[in-house]
XYZ file of C-alpha atoms in Angstrom:
486
model
C -50.168 -84.900 37.430
C -52.988 -86.320 35.333
C -56.158 -87.917 36.637
C -55.185 -91.183 34.965
C -51.730 -91.214 36.572
C -53.025 -90.332 40.041
C -55.356 -93.285 40.017
C -52.960 -95.786 38.452
C -51.618 -96.962 41.829
C -54.970 -98.246 43.024
C -56.195 -99.619 39.711
C -55.515 -103.263 40.521
C -56.761 -103.101 44.110
C -60.436 -103.101 43.239
C -62.096 -104.436 40.128
C -65.709 -104.552 39.029
C -67.232 -107.869 40.124
C -69.414 -107.739 37.003
C -67.621 -106.348 33.975
C -70.127 -105.371 31.338
C -67.713 -106.152 28.537
C -67.199 -103.806 25.619
C -70.611 -103.863 23.953
C -71.422 -100.264 24.753
C -67.937 -99.075 23.840
C -68.212 -100.844 20.505
C -71.609 -99.273 19.994
C -70.269 -95.811 20.690
C -67.545 -96.274 18.083
C -69.468 -98.268 15.516
C -73.003 -97.014 16.050
C -73.633 -96.795 12.335
C -72.957 -100.505 11.968
C -74.826 -101.872 14.964
C -78.604 -101.796 15.017
C -78.700 -102.429 18.762
C -77.111 -99.060 19.406
C -80.117 -97.332 17.846
C -82.217 -98.575 20.751
C -80.065 -96.773 23.291
C -78.966 -93.707 21.311
C -81.252 -91.524 23.404
C -79.481 -91.018 26.761
C -82.775 -90.798 28.676
C -83.931 -94.148 27.321
C -80.590 -95.705 28.256
C -80.691 -94.370 31.806
C -84.342 -95.373 32.170
C -83.535 -98.922 31.028
C -80.779 -99.147 33.648
C -83.096 -97.849 36.373
C -85.852 -100.305 35.422
C -83.423 -103.220 35.642
C -81.968 -102.304 39.053
C -85.465 -101.445 40.351
C -86.127 -105.185 40.431
C -84.046 -105.096 43.623
C -86.471 -102.767 45.451
C -89.389 -104.854 44.123
C -87.731 -107.762 45.935
C -87.315 -105.494 48.976
C -91.055 -104.708 49.021
C -92.111 -108.300 48.367
C -90.028 -109.412 51.353
C -91.589 -106.765 53.583
C -95.142 -107.564 52.517
C -94.850 -111.370 52.516
C -95.621 -111.972 56.194
C -98.941 -110.080 56.204
C -101.108 -112.304 53.943
C -99.371 -115.546 54.967
C -99.499 -115.385 58.762
C -102.492 -117.643 59.332
C -101.456 -120.284 56.756
C -97.828 -120.512 57.883
C -98.822 -120.615 61.555
C -101.327 -123.397 60.861
C -99.130 -125.512 58.561
C -95.961 -125.317 60.664
C -97.769 -125.065 64.023
C -96.135 -121.759 64.965
C -97.193 -119.706 67.967
C -97.849 -115.988 67.618
C -94.468 -115.200 69.171
C -92.671 -117.610 66.805
C -94.276 -115.971 63.793
C -93.370 -112.545 65.192
C -89.743 -113.693 65.308
C -90.057 -114.803 61.677
C -91.369 -111.378 60.670
C -88.675 -109.449 62.560
C -85.710 -111.523 61.331
C -85.736 -109.758 57.967
C -84.895 -106.540 59.832
C -82.071 -108.282 61.697
C -80.660 -109.622 58.426
C -81.058 -106.194 56.829
C -78.985 -104.609 59.614
C -76.163 -107.061 58.890
C -76.504 -106.359 55.164
C -76.500 -102.610 55.828
C -73.217 -102.843 57.739
C -71.594 -104.621 54.805
C -73.365 -102.751 51.997
C -71.130 -99.705 51.719
C -67.863 -101.619 51.682
C -69.173 -104.253 49.274
C -70.369 -101.533 46.884
C -67.014 -99.743 47.153
C -64.831 -102.780 46.588
C -66.663 -104.663 43.829
C -68.883 -101.991 42.350
C -72.575 -101.184 42.422
C -73.550 -103.961 40.009
C -71.433 -106.527 41.796
C -73.042 -105.716 45.134
C -76.499 -106.193 43.605
C -75.400 -109.617 42.381
C -74.161 -110.423 45.891
C -77.550 -109.311 47.256
C -79.599 -111.305 44.739
C -78.076 -114.704 45.519
C -78.995 -114.928 49.248
C -82.448 -113.566 48.407
C -83.085 -116.462 46.032
C -81.703 -119.026 48.488
C -83.793 -117.477 51.269
C -87.050 -117.716 49.316
C -86.333 -121.353 48.432
C -85.577 -122.147 52.085
C -88.936 -120.659 53.113
C -90.798 -122.437 50.335
C -89.454 -125.870 51.330
C -89.444 -125.270 55.096
C -90.708 -128.137 57.246
C -90.161 -126.351 60.549
C -89.247 -122.947 61.922
C -85.466 -123.388 61.490
C -85.541 -123.237 57.663
C -88.163 -120.506 57.868
C -85.901 -118.387 60.071
C -82.792 -119.058 57.994
C -84.580 -118.043 54.808
C -85.877 -114.827 56.382
C -82.395 -113.879 57.603
C -80.897 -114.451 54.135
C -83.623 -112.345 52.533
C -83.006 -109.577 55.019
C -79.263 -109.617 54.344
C -79.879 -109.163 50.627
C -82.462 -106.439 51.213
C -80.030 -104.533 53.454
C -77.504 -104.364 50.594
C -80.181 -103.491 48.025
C -81.574 -100.641 50.151
C -78.198 -98.851 50.024
C -76.873 -99.786 46.605
C -79.864 -99.083 44.349
C -80.425 -95.413 45.322
C -76.679 -94.763 45.118
C -76.414 -96.356 41.657
C -79.423 -94.423 40.357
C -78.089 -91.113 41.725
C -74.690 -91.739 40.138
C -75.994 -92.527 36.649
C -78.912 -90.079 36.386
C -78.692 -86.656 34.697
C -79.155 -83.831 37.203
C -82.562 -82.834 35.775
C -83.920 -86.394 36.142
C -82.165 -87.552 39.304
C -85.078 -86.907 41.666
C -87.684 -88.610 39.472
C -85.469 -91.590 38.713
C -84.424 -91.815 42.366
C -88.095 -91.992 43.390
C -88.448 -95.119 41.251
C -86.580 -96.897 44.068
C -89.385 -96.314 46.584
C -92.059 -96.782 43.914
C -90.647 -100.237 43.232
C -90.730 -101.053 46.947
C -94.431 -100.167 47.104
C -95.119 -102.222 43.972
C -93.400 -105.197 45.623
C -95.520 -104.763 48.761
C -98.699 -104.467 46.698
C -97.845 -107.575 44.663
C -97.252 -109.624 47.803
C -100.616 -108.492 49.211
C -102.433 -109.201 45.930
C -100.871 -112.586 45.177
C -101.237 -113.577 48.835
C -105.024 -113.434 48.415
C -104.917 -116.262 45.862
C -101.650 -118.202 46.244
C -100.481 -120.640 48.936
C -97.598 -119.343 51.041
C -95.109 -121.876 49.588
C -96.001 -120.890 46.023
C -95.822 -117.215 47.013
C -92.270 -117.788 48.248
C -91.336 -119.312 44.871
C -92.801 -116.240 43.149
C -90.596 -114.153 45.440
C -87.493 -115.420 43.625
C -88.584 -113.946 40.276
C -87.358 -110.336 40.714
C -83.818 -111.471 41.521
C -83.851 -114.211 38.871
C -84.567 -111.493 36.300
C -82.186 -108.995 37.912
C -79.103 -111.231 37.697
C -78.967 -111.540 33.874
C -80.131 -107.934 33.531
C -77.026 -106.706 35.364
C -74.831 -107.924 32.510
C -76.502 -105.517 30.085
C -76.132 -102.235 31.966
C -72.991 -100.155 32.549
C -71.307 -99.800 35.917
C -71.646 -96.457 37.714
C -69.323 -94.013 35.910
C -68.523 -92.227 39.177
C -67.432 -95.461 40.820
C -65.298 -96.321 37.782
C -63.730 -92.859 37.933
C -62.966 -93.280 41.616
C -61.291 -96.617 40.878
C -59.131 -95.018 38.176
C -60.723 -96.924 35.271
C -60.753 -93.898 33.016
C -61.613 -95.570 29.690
C -64.468 -97.552 31.230
C -65.665 -94.473 33.115
C -65.914 -92.352 29.960
C -67.505 -95.161 27.930
C -70.086 -95.809 30.647
C -70.979 -92.124 30.874
C -71.212 -91.848 27.074
C -73.763 -94.645 26.735
C -75.780 -93.221 29.621
C -75.938 -89.771 28.038
C -76.303 -90.901 24.418
C -73.652 -91.437 21.740
C -74.227 -88.043 20.147
C -73.964 -86.124 23.445
C -70.866 -84.105 24.340
C -69.898 -85.326 27.816
C -66.664 -83.325 28.135
C -67.939 -80.946 30.813
C -69.436 -83.702 32.968
C -66.303 -85.828 32.597
C -64.130 -82.934 33.775
C -66.416 -82.207 36.752
C -66.300 -85.838 37.886
C -62.511 -85.956 37.449
C -62.045 -82.812 39.545
C -64.356 -84.163 42.248
C -62.522 -87.487 42.422
C -59.111 -85.810 42.431
C -60.085 -83.445 45.276
C -61.569 -86.250 47.390
C -58.136 -87.896 47.802
C -59.298 -91.414 47.014
C -56.236 -93.146 48.395
C -56.712 -91.827 51.929
C -58.332 -94.235 54.359
C -61.400 -92.697 55.992
C -61.712 -93.386 59.721
C -64.608 -92.707 62.069
C -62.561 -89.875 63.599
C -62.475 -88.123 60.210
C -66.257 -87.826 60.177
C -66.112 -84.969 62.735
C -65.001 -82.583 59.980
C -67.871 -80.301 58.923
C -67.610 -81.352 55.283
C -68.448 -84.877 56.498
C -70.528 -84.617 59.688
C -73.057 -82.142 58.326
C -74.173 -84.193 55.286
C -73.945 -87.359 57.396
C -76.210 -85.773 60.038
C -78.754 -84.887 57.368
C -78.594 -88.339 55.759
C -78.864 -90.256 59.042
C -81.435 -87.833 60.459
C -83.829 -88.208 57.536
C -83.505 -91.997 57.403
C -84.045 -92.299 61.178
C -87.040 -89.949 61.108
C -88.466 -91.842 58.126
C -88.896 -94.890 60.358
C -89.569 -93.038 63.639
C -92.809 -91.619 62.244
C -94.199 -95.135 62.676
C -95.256 -96.026 59.146
C -94.432 -99.683 59.695
C -96.331 -99.631 62.984
C -99.368 -98.098 61.285
C -99.248 -100.651 58.458
C -98.881 -103.408 61.039
C -102.084 -102.252 62.744
C -104.020 -101.343 59.588
C -106.049 -104.580 59.445
C -107.323 -104.043 63.009
C -108.205 -100.434 62.215
C -110.138 -101.586 59.148
C -111.989 -104.183 61.196
C -112.953 -101.586 63.791
C -114.391 -99.445 60.983
C -116.657 -102.320 59.944
C -114.629 -103.557 56.951
C -115.012 -107.324 57.017
C -112.211 -108.376 54.638
C -109.154 -106.705 56.110
C -106.757 -108.411 53.650
C -108.500 -106.802 50.677
C -108.463 -103.467 52.504
C -104.739 -103.878 53.196
C -104.144 -104.499 49.484
C -106.131 -101.335 48.758
C -103.861 -99.432 51.139
C -100.830 -100.835 49.297
C -102.311 -99.695 45.971
C -102.876 -96.186 47.365
C -99.270 -96.135 48.563
C -98.002 -97.106 45.096
C -100.141 -94.443 43.357
C -99.021 -91.707 45.767
C -95.379 -92.693 45.293
C -95.851 -92.511 41.514
C -97.167 -88.953 41.943
C -94.051 -88.143 43.994
C -91.894 -89.476 41.155
C -93.513 -86.926 38.852
C -93.297 -84.047 41.376
C -89.843 -84.348 42.891
C -87.882 -82.712 40.045
C -90.558 -80.055 39.582
C -91.187 -78.870 43.140
C -87.890 -79.886 44.759
C -86.958 -82.312 47.528
C -87.176 -79.917 50.476
C -90.690 -78.602 49.872
C -92.025 -82.119 49.272
C -90.484 -83.299 52.548
C -92.108 -80.424 54.437
C -95.519 -80.999 52.806
C -95.222 -84.758 53.347
C -94.271 -84.626 57.033
C -96.863 -81.889 57.705
C -99.571 -84.050 56.114
C -98.450 -87.030 58.179
C -98.594 -84.930 61.366
C -102.183 -83.879 60.678
C -103.255 -87.398 59.652
C -101.712 -89.013 62.725
C -103.390 -86.399 64.910
C -106.720 -87.471 63.395
C -105.998 -91.159 64.084
C -104.851 -90.441 67.660
C -107.892 -88.253 68.373
C -110.314 -90.850 67.021
C -108.852 -93.522 69.312
C -108.951 -91.245 72.348
C -112.616 -90.371 71.664
C -113.547 -94.037 71.095
C -112.358 -94.735 74.616
C -115.092 -92.515 76.020
C -118.117 -93.647 73.974
C -120.171 -96.829 73.797
C -119.235 -99.385 71.136
C -122.833 -99.503 69.952
C -123.078 -95.738 69.475
C -122.989 -93.864 66.185
C -120.024 -91.820 67.418
C -117.968 -95.002 67.857
C -118.630 -95.998 64.229
C -117.830 -92.474 63.019
C -114.522 -92.509 64.894
C -113.691 -95.880 63.299
C -114.220 -94.418 59.832
C -112.234 -91.304 60.803
C -109.309 -93.482 61.902
C -109.294 -95.166 58.478
C -109.276 -91.757 56.770
C -106.359 -90.741 58.991
C -104.376 -93.879 58.169
C -104.951 -93.432 54.433
C -103.928 -89.755 54.703
C -100.799 -90.728 56.620
C -99.791 -93.282 53.985
C -100.393 -90.779 51.168
C -98.319 -88.163 53.004
C -95.506 -90.642 53.619
C -95.474 -91.781 49.999
C -95.335 -88.228 48.625
C -92.086 -87.391 50.374
C -90.854 -89.214 53.457
C -90.890 -92.564 51.663
C -88.687 -91.877 48.621
C -86.834 -88.614 49.330
C -84.606 -89.536 52.343
C -82.970 -92.238 50.201
C -82.545 -89.766 47.316
C -80.928 -87.135 49.532
C -78.676 -89.684 51.242
C -77.348 -90.800 47.859
C -76.857 -87.174 46.719
C -75.155 -85.422 49.632
C -72.559 -87.926 50.882
C -69.064 -87.121 49.514
C -67.648 -89.781 47.234
C -64.721 -90.687 49.507
C -66.921 -91.417 52.566
C -69.961 -92.743 50.741
C -69.202 -96.386 51.544
C -68.656 -95.886 55.288
C -71.234 -93.124 55.795
C -73.822 -94.843 53.607
C -73.490 -98.028 55.654
C -73.985 -96.072 58.892
C -77.073 -94.275 57.540
C -78.601 -97.486 56.159
C -77.883 -99.362 59.399
C -79.560 -96.580 61.402
C -82.643 -96.801 59.176
C -82.982 -100.562 59.569
C -82.293 -100.440 63.317
C -85.102 -97.932 63.895
C -87.345 -99.960 61.567
C -86.684 -103.013 63.746
C -87.386 -101.045 66.944
C -90.669 -99.663 65.556
C -91.809 -103.083 64.310
C -90.866 -104.707 67.615
C -92.469 -102.092 69.860
C -95.615 -101.323 67.816
C -97.750 -104.188 69.219
C -96.566 -103.431 72.773
C -97.316 -99.721 72.448
C -100.677 -100.374 70.824
C -101.672 -102.769 73.606
C -100.664 -100.072 76.101
C -102.601 -97.190 74.535
C -103.773 -96.769 70.934
C -104.164 -93.006 71.072
C -100.876 -92.567 72.915
C -99.006 -94.612 70.307
C -100.262 -92.524 67.403
C -99.579 -89.339 69.387
C -95.948 -90.449 69.699
C -95.732 -91.034 65.943
C -97.392 -87.639 65.376
C -94.719 -85.910 67.481
C -91.960 -87.579 65.447
C -93.610 -86.310 62.253
C -93.716 -82.799 63.705
C -89.992 -83.062 64.566
C -89.381 -84.057 60.943
C -91.012 -80.823 59.747
C -88.678 -78.777 61.968
C -85.577 -80.831 61.053
C -86.249 -80.432 57.339
C -86.980 -76.706 57.617
C -83.779 -75.995 59.554
C -81.175 -78.362 58.116
C -82.092 -80.004 54.808
C -80.784 -78.172 51.715
C -82.460 -78.146 48.316
C -80.587 -80.369 45.845
C -82.874 -80.053 42.822
C -81.109 -79.096 39.593
C -77.562 -79.489 40.960
C -74.915 -81.999 39.965
C -73.656 -84.389 42.638
C -70.324 -82.577 42.528
C -71.994 -79.184 43.149
C -74.005 -80.576 46.074
C -70.988 -82.151 47.740
C -68.769 -79.089 47.149
C -71.327 -76.907 48.970
C -70.539 -78.659 52.269
C -66.838 -77.797 52.178
């Protein structure tokens, strides 16, 4: 039985929410007549253009995460919010993201990767407008929840889309663009927050999604999703434009067809099915890395960074926080260059080891500060040392633990459980993020050194987890990676 015939039964059940039309299929057949096709004849340029367009989603993700830091005093003053009310505002994005994470996998499976990004963009825009025009906390909270919902969908869909369209030799670098875009969004929110009123900053927050929506109409849907849905002509046309019109895609087409055929697309995957080794092992790795990514306390450290800077004698903590965001973006850019050269596994080990050492420095400096006079030279030295430790921790995180867990999650999950398993992994990530954000101020008020010691231990566990369980996926096709778990 042919691939086309096997998938015919389910063809009408699920359709792309955003159909690109036939522009790229026309270009592949009439490339000599259409000047626009010359711009995308090189497969790498075509894939890069697609990645740059969808990376507007993670920019939105980062902008949402960074928005509350530079705006806290202005929003609290203008809307007369207490510290606890503003803390609720900051945490609601995580709550919304958990709801979005639950829905993300199924939305992406039923209406496609592009359609789910459209679904995510709309509540983000509405949320930013609600915040911008808020007269009290109710609109502020509603807007933050809507933003979080959109971000939860984006955090799953973008890495999956990038992994499914990228050539195997570029998948790591292109996948790292996801986290790089998040750090750029954070940095932009810090930078613009120094000069722009919080209402105007919220209006600026709509721009990434306002550009993303029309951009989605000009990129192809994921060929692997199209293949899974039985849309064979669209699948082959999408893959052809992504690889270049002069490239022979026969081998890759056949590999994807065999993978889809063996995954038994029509079977309904239940939670009980996930106990099979071919499912639970990659799911354990995916969830484990995404949980450990947050458990190492990066969000808690960033939350406390302004106080650490102040204790080191830096007067303008907002400028210092922007500098930390810039360092994070630069380190993530370096990771983008390294990941397909050194491999995912070694970068994760180096990253988590560097974080362990850096957090040990921060914890030690706080413990020592508790035993010396505030006016002493040693106290000032320990303040500077804590800043060095925080910067080292952020660099370590950005080199590996920031981008790579999302890359590996999108690579190792089998195609027939990707929707369900991806939702579980993304939900776990956002739940731990919420827990860390919620508990960080309580832990820090309890004991500074103890808090950073806890984060250090989680980083050390990450080193062991990666060394024992995480496979190397560099240079392999998605089909080869997923077949290895059978």
